Amino acid sequence: MTQDTTSTDLKTLGWSQFFTSQLSIEELETLTPMRLCEVRRRSVVALSAGLERLDISLTGDHVATDMAVGDFVLSDGERIIRRLDRRTLISRRAAGVAATAQLIAANIDTLFITTSCNTDFNEARLERYLAIAIEAEAAPVIVITKADRPEDIPVETYVDRAKAIYERAEILAINAKDPADIARLEHYCGTGQTLALVGSSGVGKSTIARGLTGEDLDVGDIREDDAKGRHTTTARSMHRMHAGGWLIDTPGMRELALHDAMEGIGTLFEDITDLAMTCKFSDCQHRTEPGCAIRAAIDSGVLDEPRVERWRKLMEEDSRNSESISEARGRGRKFSKMVKQAKKVKSGKRGE
């Protein structure tokens, strides 16, 4: 590893002591840290300490599904030798019937959760994004766009609704096309900082990304009847921002299925999870069981029943998806072991 790996440029990529501590003496001397800014099907694009882009083919044990934009890797200049442990990771259960985890962004500091002052604003959807951010220990910031033209409801009402979901999240209502409003976001975009931008199609993600990076990202038209737009971003990628940090953009997500987010859900619904601990029975389903503290709180008006139902659904979904992914991984390991054993037997019969 050359001297410039401790330079300002490497720190600009988001490098910290967390990653340095993972390196051996030999790796320090022979390999180069790089950060993935794009993940393709059979290759990745990585940034060096000098911010040079390098196309690297994925070979051997390295596959695209194991890589995320924002990952730090060690390279010999031609290959990825190994991926470093992640400080944070945003992921979801992949859409479709296959029980697999889809990596969204790695080593981020802040998650911009975008919604807008129209029918896109949805508490249940925001709760899902917030649970993911909390689980990953990334700071959640809810960015409410189209504040210059709210639909029938005052902007303050949307802000209050967002605060009611999770009071520890920063809430910003902006006009994404106003440079002054974009400047309000730059507090999170300084040198060495990384943020990911998530949200459904048509809420202004690409407009925000263009304002923060200066890159010409197209914005699809929005249909007035359902507030849904055509999002033109098709792949995750990392972009340098004006303020010096890095932005990871993501496609609009039609489906956001949780997995391994139990702690995030628990923190988001802390009042409910704390109360559940006081139920008479440890296996209480919080419906009609006697001695249910949550049911009593609903009946007395302390808890909002629709919110409790959303909590219950997220907990059940996360448990189901986490179990199915774990089972799929177990099957994969068993199959791999079986293939290796078959090859070993075949080689033995050949006398190799």
PDB file of C-alpha atoms in Angstrom, residues 81-229:
ATOM      1  CA  ILE A  81      -8.351  -9.476  -3.007  1.00  0.00           C
ATOM      2  CA  ARG A  82     -10.922  -9.014  -0.277  1.00  0.00           C
ATOM      3  CA  ARG A  83     -13.772  -6.807   0.881  1.00  0.00           C
ATOM      4  CA  LEU A  84     -13.375  -5.066   4.233  1.00  0.00           C
ATOM      5  CA  ASP A  85     -15.978  -5.364   6.968  1.00  0.00           C
ATOM      6  CA  ARG A  86     -18.705  -2.759   6.663  1.00  0.00           C
ATOM      7  CA  ARG A  87     -19.358  -0.072   9.228  1.00  0.00           C
ATOM      8  CA  THR A  88     -23.009   0.182   8.155  1.00  0.00           C
ATOM      9  CA  LEU A  89     -25.137  -1.636   5.578  1.00  0.00           C
ATOM     10  CA  ILE A  90     -28.543  -0.865   4.137  1.00  0.00           C
ATOM     11  CA  SER A  91     -30.286  -3.900   2.655  1.00  0.00           C
ATOM     12  CA  ARG A  92     -33.710  -5.374   2.044  1.00  0.00           C
ATOM     13  CA  ARG A  93     -35.265  -8.693   1.121  1.00  0.00           C
ATOM     14  CA  ALA A  94     -35.106  -8.826  -2.667  1.00  0.00           C
ATOM     15  CA  ALA A  95     -38.365  -8.542  -4.561  1.00  0.00           C
ATOM     16  CA  GLY A  96     -39.680 -11.775  -6.066  1.00  0.00           C
ATOM     17  CA  VAL A  97     -40.023 -15.340  -4.845  1.00  0.00           C
ATOM     18  CA  ALA A  98     -36.328 -15.978  -4.166  1.00  0.00           C
ATOM     19  CA  ALA A  99     -35.392 -15.603  -0.492  1.00  0.00           C
ATOM     20  CA  THR A 100     -32.309 -13.418  -0.867  1.00  0.00           C
ATOM     21  CA  ALA A 101     -31.028 -10.175   0.624  1.00  0.00           C
ATOM     22  CA  GLN A 102     -30.451  -7.263  -1.754  1.00  0.00           C
ATOM     23  CA  LEU A 103     -27.643  -4.919  -0.752  1.00  0.00           C
ATOM     24  CA  ILE A 104     -28.460  -1.233  -1.226  1.00  0.00           C
ATOM     25  CA  ALA A 105     -25.590   0.845   0.201  1.00  0.00           C
ATOM     26  CA  ALA A 106     -22.597   0.274   2.470  1.00  0.00           C
ATOM     27  CA  ASN A 107     -20.661   2.465   4.901  1.00  0.00           C
ATOM     28  CA  ILE A 108     -23.108   5.360   4.880  1.00  0.00           C
ATOM     29  CA  ASP A 109     -23.438   7.997   7.584  1.00  0.00           C
ATOM     30  CA  THR A 110     -26.869   9.396   6.755  1.00  0.00           C
ATOM     31  CA  LEU A 111     -29.976   8.053   5.044  1.00  0.00           C
ATOM     32  CA  PHE A 112     -32.080  10.663   3.262  1.00  0.00           C
ATOM     33  CA  ILE A 113     -35.629   9.286   3.265  1.00  0.00           C
ATOM     34  CA  THR A 114     -37.566  11.233   0.671  1.00  0.00           C
ATOM     35  CA  THR A 115     -41.312  11.696   0.432  1.00  0.00           C
ATOM     36  CA  SER A 116     -43.478  14.594  -0.724  1.00  0.00           C
ATOM     37  CA  CYS A 117     -46.362  16.858   0.171  1.00  0.00           C
ATOM     38  CA  ASN A 118     -48.945  14.813  -1.712  1.00  0.00           C
ATOM     39  CA  THR A 119     -50.468  11.341  -1.699  1.00  0.00           C
ATOM     40  CA  ASP A 120     -46.983   9.780  -1.674  1.00  0.00           C
ATOM     41  CA  PHE A 121     -46.684  10.631   2.030  1.00  0.00           C
ATOM     42  CA  ASN A 122     -47.343   7.351   3.785  1.00  0.00           C
ATOM     43  CA  GLU A 123     -46.556   6.568   7.421  1.00  0.00           C
ATOM     44  CA  ALA A 124     -46.224   2.826   6.851  1.00  0.00           C
ATOM     45  CA  ARG A 125     -43.666   3.290   4.072  1.00  0.00           C
ATOM     46  CA  LEU A 126     -41.642   5.804   6.101  1.00  0.00           C
ATOM     47  CA  GLU A 127     -41.622   3.444   9.075  1.00  0.00           C
ATOM     48  CA  ARG A 128     -40.037   0.759   6.898  1.00  0.00           C
ATOM     49  CA  TYR A 129     -37.239   3.084   5.748  1.00  0.00           C
ATOM     50  CA  LEU A 130     -36.705   4.334   9.295  1.00  0.00           C
ATOM     51  CA  ALA A 131     -36.457   0.798  10.683  1.00  0.00           C
ATOM     52  CA  ILE A 132     -33.784   0.001   8.096  1.00  0.00           C
ATOM     53  CA  ALA A 133     -31.825   3.175   8.917  1.00  0.00           C
ATOM     54  CA  ILE A 134     -32.001   2.585  12.667  1.00  0.00           C
ATOM     55  CA  GLU A 135     -30.960  -1.072  12.282  1.00  0.00           C
ATOM     56  CA  ALA A 136     -27.946   0.027  10.205  1.00  0.00           C
ATOM     57  CA  GLU A 137     -27.081   2.760  12.735  1.00  0.00           C
ATOM     58  CA  ALA A 138     -27.255   5.388   9.988  1.00  0.00           C
ATOM     59  CA  ALA A 139     -28.724   8.780  10.898  1.00  0.00           C
ATOM     60  CA  PRO A 140     -32.211   9.084   9.344  1.00  0.00           C
ATOM     61  CA  VAL A 141     -33.272  12.386   7.789  1.00  0.00           C
ATOM     62  CA  ILE A 142     -36.799  12.641   6.386  1.00  0.00           C
ATOM     63  CA  VAL A 143     -36.766  15.030   3.423  1.00  0.00           C
ATOM     64  CA  ILE A 144     -40.260  16.166   2.424  1.00  0.00           C
ATOM     65  CA  THR A 145     -40.238  17.605  -1.098  1.00  0.00           C
ATOM     66  CA  LYS A 146     -42.697  19.782  -3.018  1.00  0.00           C
ATOM     67  CA  ALA A 147     -43.018  22.078   0.024  1.00  0.00           C
ATOM     68  CA  ASP A 148     -43.629  24.950  -2.403  1.00  0.00           C
ATOM     69  CA  ARG A 149     -46.847  23.350  -3.640  1.00  0.00           C
ATOM     70  CA  PRO A 150     -48.486  21.094  -1.060  1.00  0.00           C
ATOM     71  CA  GLU A 151     -51.734  19.398  -2.040  1.00  0.00           C
ATOM     72  CA  ASP A 152     -54.591  20.823   0.034  1.00  0.00           C
ATOM     73  CA  ILE A 153     -52.801  20.153   3.339  1.00  0.00           C
ATOM     74  CA  PRO A 154     -50.364  22.696   4.919  1.00  0.00           C
ATOM     75  CA  VAL A 155     -46.671  21.753   4.858  1.00  0.00           C
ATOM     76  CA  GLU A 156     -46.571  21.976   8.659  1.00  0.00           C
ATOM     77  CA  THR A 157     -49.071  19.110   8.839  1.00  0.00           C
ATOM     78  CA  TYR A 158     -46.728  16.828   6.864  1.00  0.00           C
ATOM     79  CA  VAL A 159     -43.832  17.841   9.112  1.00  0.00           C
ATOM     80  CA  ASP A 160     -45.863  17.103  12.247  1.00  0.00           C
ATOM     81  CA  ARG A 161     -46.903  13.706  10.858  1.00  0.00           C
ATOM     82  CA  ALA A 162     -43.257  12.860  10.156  1.00  0.00           C
ATOM     83  CA  LYS A 163     -42.168  13.931  13.657  1.00  0.00           C
ATOM     84  CA  ALA A 164     -44.891  11.760  15.159  1.00  0.00           C
ATOM     85  CA  ILE A 165     -43.387   8.693  13.474  1.00  0.00           C
ATOM     86  CA  TYR A 166     -39.910   9.077  14.995  1.00  0.00           C
ATOM     87  CA  GLU A 167     -39.017  12.158  16.981  1.00  0.00           C
ATOM     88  CA  ARG A 168     -35.259  11.496  16.790  1.00  0.00           C
ATOM     89  CA  ALA A 169     -35.211  11.861  12.996  1.00  0.00           C
ATOM     90  CA  GLU A 170     -34.352  15.225  11.470  1.00  0.00           C
ATOM     91  CA  ILE A 171     -37.244  16.534   9.347  1.00  0.00           C
ATOM     92  CA  LEU A 172     -36.663  18.924   6.435  1.00  0.00           C
ATOM     93  CA  ALA A 173     -39.405  20.260   4.147  1.00  0.00           C
ATOM     94  CA  ILE A 174     -37.908  21.623   0.916  1.00  0.00           C
ATOM     95  CA  ASN A 175     -38.453  22.684  -2.658  1.00  0.00           C
ATOM     96  CA  ALA A 176     -35.923  20.406  -4.381  1.00  0.00           C
ATOM     97  CA  LYS A 177     -35.603  22.867  -7.283  1.00  0.00           C
ATOM     98  CA  ASP A 178     -34.593  25.768  -5.016  1.00  0.00           C
ATOM     99  CA  PRO A 179     -30.783  26.079  -4.570  1.00  0.00           C
ATOM    100  CA  ALA A 180     -31.294  27.684  -1.169  1.00  0.00           C
ATOM    101  CA  ASP A 181     -33.232  24.635   0.019  1.00  0.00           C
ATOM    102  CA  ILE A 182     -30.638  22.254  -1.424  1.00  0.00           C
ATOM    103  CA  ALA A 183     -27.995  24.188   0.548  1.00  0.00           C
ATOM    104  CA  ARG A 184     -29.880  23.248   3.730  1.00  0.00           C
ATOM    105  CA  LEU A 185     -29.038  19.606   3.028  1.00  0.00           C
ATOM    106  CA  GLU A 186     -25.288  20.197   2.703  1.00  0.00           C
ATOM    107  CA  HIS A 187     -24.819  19.978   6.473  1.00  0.00           C
ATOM    108  CA  TYR A 188     -24.842  16.193   5.937  1.00  0.00           C
ATOM    109  CA  CYS A 189     -22.695  16.220   2.799  1.00  0.00           C
ATOM    110  CA  GLY A 190     -19.248  17.366   3.927  1.00  0.00           C
ATOM    111  CA  THR A 191     -15.877  15.790   3.153  1.00  0.00           C
ATOM    112  CA  GLY A 192     -15.645  12.155   4.228  1.00  0.00           C
ATOM    113  CA  GLN A 193     -19.412  11.861   4.697  1.00  0.00           C
ATOM    114  CA  THR A 194     -21.570   9.418   2.738  1.00  0.00           C
ATOM    115  CA  LEU A 195     -25.311   9.486   2.393  1.00  0.00           C
ATOM    116  CA  ALA A 196     -27.802   7.297   0.586  1.00  0.00           C
ATOM    117  CA  LEU A 197     -30.932   8.614  -1.054  1.00  0.00           C
ATOM    118  CA  VAL A 198     -34.029   6.421  -0.898  1.00  0.00           C
ATOM    119  CA  GLY A 199     -37.706   6.938  -1.545  1.00  0.00           C
ATOM    120  CA  SER A 200     -40.443   5.991  -3.956  1.00  0.00           C
ATOM    121  CA  SER A 201     -40.565   7.110  -7.583  1.00  0.00           C
ATOM    122  CA  GLY A 202     -41.550  10.663  -8.424  1.00  0.00           C
ATOM    123  CA  VAL A 203     -40.750  12.395  -5.122  1.00  0.00           C
ATOM    124  CA  GLY A 204     -37.762  14.335  -6.455  1.00  0.00           C
ATOM    125  CA  LYS A 205     -34.835  12.074  -5.614  1.00  0.00           C
ATOM    126  CA  SER A 206     -33.062  12.778  -8.894  1.00  0.00           C
ATOM    127  CA  THR A 207     -33.680  16.517  -8.515  1.00  0.00           C
ATOM    128  CA  ILE A 208     -32.065  16.437  -5.064  1.00  0.00           C
ATOM    129  CA  ALA A 209     -29.178  14.337  -6.381  1.00  0.00           C
ATOM    130  CA  ARG A 210     -28.585  16.763  -9.228  1.00  0.00           C
ATOM    131  CA  GLY A 211     -28.657  19.702  -6.822  1.00  0.00           C
ATOM    132  CA  LEU A 212     -26.133  18.077  -4.499  1.00  0.00           C
ATOM    133  CA  THR A 213     -23.767  16.759  -7.178  1.00  0.00           C
ATOM    134  CA  GLY A 214     -24.257  18.940 -10.251  1.00  0.00           C
ATOM    135  CA  GLU A 215     -24.702  15.791 -12.331  1.00  0.00           C
ATOM    136  CA  ASP A 216     -27.464  15.833 -14.931  1.00  0.00           C
ATOM    137  CA  LEU A 217     -29.853  13.183 -13.652  1.00  0.00           C
ATOM    138  CA  ASP A 218     -33.156  13.092 -15.496  1.00  0.00           C
ATOM    139  CA  VAL A 219     -36.436  13.374 -13.600  1.00  0.00           C
ATOM    140  CA  GLY A 220     -39.497  11.516 -14.829  1.00  0.00           C
ATOM    141  CA  ASP A 221     -42.852  13.203 -15.264  1.00  0.00           C
ATOM    142  CA  ILE A 222     -45.335  12.849 -12.430  1.00  0.00           C
ATOM    143  CA  ARG A 223     -48.935  11.769 -13.035  1.00  0.00           C
ATOM    144  CA  GLU A 224     -51.405  13.974 -11.173  1.00  0.00           C
ATOM    145  CA  ASP A 225     -53.923  11.179 -10.488  1.00  0.00           C
ATOM    146  CA  ASP A 226     -51.692   9.063  -8.252  1.00  0.00           C
ATOM    147  CA  ALA A 227     -48.568  11.190  -7.614  1.00  0.00           C
ATOM    148  CA  LYS A 228     -46.347   8.442  -9.048  1.00  0.00           C
ATOM    149  CA  GLY A 229     -43.581   9.294 -11.465  1.00  0.00           C
TER     150      GLY A 229
END
